[in-house]
CSV table of C-alpha atoms in Angstrom, one decimal:
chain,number,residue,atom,x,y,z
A,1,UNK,CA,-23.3,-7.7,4.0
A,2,UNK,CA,-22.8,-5.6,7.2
A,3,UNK,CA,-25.9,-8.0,9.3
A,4,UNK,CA,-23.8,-10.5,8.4
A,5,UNK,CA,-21.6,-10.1,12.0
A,6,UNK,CA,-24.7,-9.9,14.0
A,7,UNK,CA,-26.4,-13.0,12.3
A,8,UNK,CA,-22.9,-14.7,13.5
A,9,UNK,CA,-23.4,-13.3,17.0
A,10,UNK,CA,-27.2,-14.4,17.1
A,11,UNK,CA,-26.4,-18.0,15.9
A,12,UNK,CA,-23.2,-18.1,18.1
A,13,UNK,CA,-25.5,-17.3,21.6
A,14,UNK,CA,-28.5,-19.4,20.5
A,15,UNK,CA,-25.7,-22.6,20.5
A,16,UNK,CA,-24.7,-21.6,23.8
A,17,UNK,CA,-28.0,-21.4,25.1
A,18,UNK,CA,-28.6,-24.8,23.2
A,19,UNK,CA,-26.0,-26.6,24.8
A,20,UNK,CA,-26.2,-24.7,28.2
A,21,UNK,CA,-29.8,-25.8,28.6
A,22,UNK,CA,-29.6,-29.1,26.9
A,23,UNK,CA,-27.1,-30.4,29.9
A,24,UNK,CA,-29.0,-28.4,32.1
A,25,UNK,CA,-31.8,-31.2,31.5
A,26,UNK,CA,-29.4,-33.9,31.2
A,27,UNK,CA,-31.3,-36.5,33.9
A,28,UNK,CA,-27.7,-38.2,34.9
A,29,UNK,CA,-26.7,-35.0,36.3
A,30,UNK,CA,-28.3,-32.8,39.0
A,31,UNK,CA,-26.6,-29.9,40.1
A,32,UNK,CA,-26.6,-28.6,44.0
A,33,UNK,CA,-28.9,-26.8,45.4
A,34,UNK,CA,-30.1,-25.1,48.8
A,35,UNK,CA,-33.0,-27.7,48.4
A,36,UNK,CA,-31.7,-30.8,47.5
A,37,UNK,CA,-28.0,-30.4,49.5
A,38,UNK,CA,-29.1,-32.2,52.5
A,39,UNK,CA,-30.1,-35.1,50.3
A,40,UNK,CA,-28.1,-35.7,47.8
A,41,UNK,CA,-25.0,-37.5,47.7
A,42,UNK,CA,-21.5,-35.8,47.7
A,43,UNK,CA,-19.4,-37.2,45.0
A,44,UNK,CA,-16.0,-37.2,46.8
A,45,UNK,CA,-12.7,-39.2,47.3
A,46,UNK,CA,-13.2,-40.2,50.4
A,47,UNK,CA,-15.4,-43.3,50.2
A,48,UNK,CA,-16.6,-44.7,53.7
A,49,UNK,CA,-20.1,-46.3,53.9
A,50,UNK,CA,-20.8,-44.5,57.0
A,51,UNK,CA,-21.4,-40.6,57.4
A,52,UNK,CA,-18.1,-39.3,57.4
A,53,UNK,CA,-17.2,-35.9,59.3
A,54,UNK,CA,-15.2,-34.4,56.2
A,55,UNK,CA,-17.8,-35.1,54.2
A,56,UNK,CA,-20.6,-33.6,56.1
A,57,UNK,CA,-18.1,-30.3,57.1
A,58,UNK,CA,-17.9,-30.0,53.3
A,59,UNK,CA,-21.8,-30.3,53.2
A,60,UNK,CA,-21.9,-27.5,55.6
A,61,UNK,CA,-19.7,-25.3,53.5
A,62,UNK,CA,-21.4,-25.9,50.5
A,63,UNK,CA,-25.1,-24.8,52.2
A,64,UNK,CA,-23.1,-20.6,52.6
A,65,UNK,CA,-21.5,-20.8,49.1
A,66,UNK,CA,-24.1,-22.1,47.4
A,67,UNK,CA,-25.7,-18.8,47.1
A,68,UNK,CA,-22.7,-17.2,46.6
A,69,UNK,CA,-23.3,-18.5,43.0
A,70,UNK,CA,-21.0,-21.9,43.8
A,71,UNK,CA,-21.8,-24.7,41.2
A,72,UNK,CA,-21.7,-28.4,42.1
A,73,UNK,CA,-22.5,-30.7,39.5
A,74,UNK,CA,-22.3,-34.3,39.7
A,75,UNK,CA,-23.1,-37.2,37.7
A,76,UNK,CA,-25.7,-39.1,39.9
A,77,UNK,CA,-23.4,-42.5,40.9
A,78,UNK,CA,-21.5,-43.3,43.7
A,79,UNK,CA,-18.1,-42.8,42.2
A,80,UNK,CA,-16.8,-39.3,42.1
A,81,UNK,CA,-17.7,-38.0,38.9
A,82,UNK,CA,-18.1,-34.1,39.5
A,83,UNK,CA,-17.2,-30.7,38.7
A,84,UNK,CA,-17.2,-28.2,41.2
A,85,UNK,CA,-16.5,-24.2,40.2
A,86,UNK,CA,-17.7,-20.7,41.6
A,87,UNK,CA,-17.0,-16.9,40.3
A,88,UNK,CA,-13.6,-16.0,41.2
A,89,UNK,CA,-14.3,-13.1,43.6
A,90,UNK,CA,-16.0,-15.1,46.2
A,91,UNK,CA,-13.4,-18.3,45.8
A,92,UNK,CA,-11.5,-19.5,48.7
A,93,UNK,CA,-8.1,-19.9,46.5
A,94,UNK,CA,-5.2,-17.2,46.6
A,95,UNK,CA,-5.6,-16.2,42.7
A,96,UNK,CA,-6.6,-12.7,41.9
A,97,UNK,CA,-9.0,-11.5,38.9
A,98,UNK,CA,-11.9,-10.3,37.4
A,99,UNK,CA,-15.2,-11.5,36.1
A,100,UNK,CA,-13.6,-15.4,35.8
A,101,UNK,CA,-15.1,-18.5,37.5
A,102,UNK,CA,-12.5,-20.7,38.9
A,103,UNK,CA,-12.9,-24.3,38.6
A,104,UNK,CA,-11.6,-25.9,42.2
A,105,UNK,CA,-12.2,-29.6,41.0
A,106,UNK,CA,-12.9,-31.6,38.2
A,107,UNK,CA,-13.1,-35.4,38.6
A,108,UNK,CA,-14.3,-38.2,36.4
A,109,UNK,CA,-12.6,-41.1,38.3
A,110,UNK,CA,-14.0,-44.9,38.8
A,111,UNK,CA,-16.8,-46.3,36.3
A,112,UNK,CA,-17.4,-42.8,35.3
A,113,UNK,CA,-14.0,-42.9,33.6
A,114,UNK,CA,-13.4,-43.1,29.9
A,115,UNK,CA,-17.1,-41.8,29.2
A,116,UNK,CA,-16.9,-38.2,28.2
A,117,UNK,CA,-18.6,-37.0,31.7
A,118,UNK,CA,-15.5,-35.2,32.0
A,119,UNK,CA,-15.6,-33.7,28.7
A,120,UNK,CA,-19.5,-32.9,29.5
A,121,UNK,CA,-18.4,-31.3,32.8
A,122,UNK,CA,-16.0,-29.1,31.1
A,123,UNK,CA,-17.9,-28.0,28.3
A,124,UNK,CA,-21.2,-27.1,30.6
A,125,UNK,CA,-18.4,-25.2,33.0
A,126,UNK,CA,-17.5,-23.0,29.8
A,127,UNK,CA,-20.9,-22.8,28.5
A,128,UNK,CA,-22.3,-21.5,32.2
A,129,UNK,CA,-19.4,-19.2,31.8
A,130,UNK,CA,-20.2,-17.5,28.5
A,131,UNK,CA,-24.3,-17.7,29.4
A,132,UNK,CA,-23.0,-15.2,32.7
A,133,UNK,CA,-20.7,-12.7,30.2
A,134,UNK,CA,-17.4,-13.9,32.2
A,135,UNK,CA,-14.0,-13.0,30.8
A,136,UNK,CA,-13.2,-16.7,31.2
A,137,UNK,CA,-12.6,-19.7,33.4
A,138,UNK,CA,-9.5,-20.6,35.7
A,139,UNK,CA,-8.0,-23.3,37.3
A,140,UNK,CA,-4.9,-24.3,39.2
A,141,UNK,CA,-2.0,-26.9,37.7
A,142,UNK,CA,1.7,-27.7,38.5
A,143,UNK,CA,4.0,-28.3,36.3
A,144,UNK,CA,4.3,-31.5,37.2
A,145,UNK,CA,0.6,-33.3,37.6
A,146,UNK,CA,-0.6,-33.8,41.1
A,147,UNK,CA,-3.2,-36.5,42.0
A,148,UNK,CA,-5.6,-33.7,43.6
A,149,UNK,CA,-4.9,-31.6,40.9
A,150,UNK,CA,-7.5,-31.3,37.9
A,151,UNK,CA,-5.5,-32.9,34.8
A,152,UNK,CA,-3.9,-29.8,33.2
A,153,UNK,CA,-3.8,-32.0,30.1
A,154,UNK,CA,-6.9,-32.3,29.9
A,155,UNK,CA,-7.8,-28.5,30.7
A,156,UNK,CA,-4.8,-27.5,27.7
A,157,UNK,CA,-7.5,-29.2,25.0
A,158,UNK,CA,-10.0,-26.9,25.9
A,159,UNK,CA,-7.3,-24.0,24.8
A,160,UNK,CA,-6.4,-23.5,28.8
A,161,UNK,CA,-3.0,-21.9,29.0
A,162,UNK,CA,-0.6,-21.3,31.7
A,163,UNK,CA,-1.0,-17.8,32.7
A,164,UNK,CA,0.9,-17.3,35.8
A,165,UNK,CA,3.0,-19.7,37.9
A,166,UNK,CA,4.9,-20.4,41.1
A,167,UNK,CA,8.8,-20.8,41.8
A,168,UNK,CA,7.7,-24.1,42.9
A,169,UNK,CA,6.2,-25.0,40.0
A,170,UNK,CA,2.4,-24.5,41.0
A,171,UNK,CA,0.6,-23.0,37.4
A,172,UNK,CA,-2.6,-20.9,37.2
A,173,UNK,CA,-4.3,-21.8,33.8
A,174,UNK,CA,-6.7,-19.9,32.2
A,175,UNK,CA,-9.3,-20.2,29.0
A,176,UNK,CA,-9.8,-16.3,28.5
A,177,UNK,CA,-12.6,-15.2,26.5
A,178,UNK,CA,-11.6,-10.9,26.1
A,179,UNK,CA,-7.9,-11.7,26.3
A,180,UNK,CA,-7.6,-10.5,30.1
A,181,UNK,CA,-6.0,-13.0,32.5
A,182,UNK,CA,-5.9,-13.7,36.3
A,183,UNK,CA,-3.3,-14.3,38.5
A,184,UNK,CA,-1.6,-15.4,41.6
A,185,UNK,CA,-1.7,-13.4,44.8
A,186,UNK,CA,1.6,-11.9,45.9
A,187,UNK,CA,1.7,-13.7,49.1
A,188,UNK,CA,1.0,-17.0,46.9
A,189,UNK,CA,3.9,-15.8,44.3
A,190,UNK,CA,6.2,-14.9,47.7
A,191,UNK,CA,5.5,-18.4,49.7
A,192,UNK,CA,4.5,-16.3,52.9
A,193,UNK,CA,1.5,-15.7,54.9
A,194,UNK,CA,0.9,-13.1,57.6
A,195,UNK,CA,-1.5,-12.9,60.5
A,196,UNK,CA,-4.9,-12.1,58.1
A,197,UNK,CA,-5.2,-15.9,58.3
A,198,UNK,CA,-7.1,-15.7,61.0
A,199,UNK,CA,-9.8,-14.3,59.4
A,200,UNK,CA,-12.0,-16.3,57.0
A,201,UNK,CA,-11.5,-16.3,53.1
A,202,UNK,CA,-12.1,-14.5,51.0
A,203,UNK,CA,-11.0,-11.6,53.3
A,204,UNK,CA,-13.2,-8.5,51.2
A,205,UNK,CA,-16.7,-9.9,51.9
A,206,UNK,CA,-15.9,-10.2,55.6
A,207,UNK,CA,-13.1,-8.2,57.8
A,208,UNK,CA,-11.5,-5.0,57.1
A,209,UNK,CA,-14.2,-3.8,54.2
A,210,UNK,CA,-12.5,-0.3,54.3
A,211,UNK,CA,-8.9,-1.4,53.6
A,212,UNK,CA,-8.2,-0.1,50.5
A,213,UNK,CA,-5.5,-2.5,49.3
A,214,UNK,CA,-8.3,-5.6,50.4
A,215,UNK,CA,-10.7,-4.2,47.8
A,216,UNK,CA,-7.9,-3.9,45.6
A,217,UNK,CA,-7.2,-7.4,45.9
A,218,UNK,CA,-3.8,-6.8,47.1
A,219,UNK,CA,-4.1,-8.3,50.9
A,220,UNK,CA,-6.6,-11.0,51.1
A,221,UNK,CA,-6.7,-14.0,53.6
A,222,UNK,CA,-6.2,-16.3,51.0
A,223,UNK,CA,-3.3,-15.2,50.0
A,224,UNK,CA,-0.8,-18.4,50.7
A,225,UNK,CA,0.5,-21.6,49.5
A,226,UNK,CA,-1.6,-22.3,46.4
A,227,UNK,CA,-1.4,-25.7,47.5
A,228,UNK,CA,-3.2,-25.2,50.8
A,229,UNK,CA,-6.7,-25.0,49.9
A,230,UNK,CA,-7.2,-25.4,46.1
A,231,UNK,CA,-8.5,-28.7,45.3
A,232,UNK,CA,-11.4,-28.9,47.7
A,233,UNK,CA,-12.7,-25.5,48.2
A,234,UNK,CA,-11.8,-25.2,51.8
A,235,UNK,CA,-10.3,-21.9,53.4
A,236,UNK,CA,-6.9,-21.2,54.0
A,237,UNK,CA,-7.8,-20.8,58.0
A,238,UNK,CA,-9.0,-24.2,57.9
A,239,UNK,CA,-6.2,-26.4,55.8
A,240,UNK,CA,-2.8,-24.6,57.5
């Protein structure tokens, strides 16, 4: 009968919402916050029993884009068993698009391996995603698998597909949800940079609010080598 669609749509949100809050509660995870940053520990690669300066910088970073809407959440264990995502507007990454969040990294590495965290990471990621209205989720691959790269095989079973790509074979995947996709700055697609580096990423929020082709999306610091700044959320000014 014609309610039949919208009893679809009503069951369809209240699984979201289901699973959304279900992990949400999940007590091996915790996710970041403004309250709990200088505490907790930072799942990361670099694995040092003393306090590490690269670990606490990224601590530091975390504390501004935190409430920027920046999600890290992290299965509570030593090894690096995370994901770590943010809307694509305010990422530090040279990829251009609207209403996505881009996923910078998504690691299930160690004794967290083999477990389904990753899985579980993912599937809250895309759940968050739908819960916020977003046209979809993004994340950056090669076409050949780097180590610091999230495993593009692993996005592809979650229907990610290569949307844009790189003459050096750096790929922007994408799980779109209205069939619009992002894609990759023109100084990423070009391989050059210009003297906008100097200014901190992403280049809209801070200097040169009235250039029109910066609100456009069309000049932006962080419009360089893909490769520069994608894995660990750092800015372009800080890993060139």
């Amino acid at each position: 009968g014609p309610t039949r669609p919208r009893v679809c749509l009503y069951a369809k949100a209240a699984v979201i919402w289901n699973g959304f809050f279900r992990r949400s509660m999940d007590p091996e995870f915790v996710n970041l916050t403004p309250e709990n940053l200088a505490d907790e520990h930072l799942s990361c690669i670099i694995r040092v029993r003393k306090p590490h300066p690269g670990v606490e910088a990224k601590r530091q970073w975390l504390a501004d884009r935190l409430r920027e809407g920046h999600v890290f959440r992290k299965l509570q264990v030593k090894d690096p068993v995370f994901i770590e995502y943010a809307p694509l507007e305010t990422a530090w990454v040279p990829v251009l698009g609207d209403n996505y969040l881009y996923v910078y990294c998504l690691w299930a590495y160690g004794a967290g391996k083999g477990k389904g965290y990753g899985r579980a990471l993912m599937e809250y990621c895309l759940a968050d995603a739908r819960v916020q209205g977003k046209s979809g989720v993004c994340l950056l691959g090669a076409k050949k698998q780097k180590a610091w790269l999230t495993d593009q095989a692993f996005a592809r079973k979650f229907g990610f597909e290569v949307v844009d790509a790189t003459d050096d074979g750096y790929e922007l995947l994408a799980l779109s949800f209205d069939g619009t996709v992002p894609r990759f700055a023109p100084h990423a697609k070009a391989q050059a940079i210009d003297d906008l580096l100097r200014f901190p990423v992403p280049l809209r929020a801070r200097a040169h609010r009235g250039d029109p082709a910066v609100l456009r999306g069309e000049r932006r610091a962080a419009d360089a080598h893909p490769s520069g700044f994608a894995a660990k959320g750092e800015g372009a000014a800080r890993r060139l």
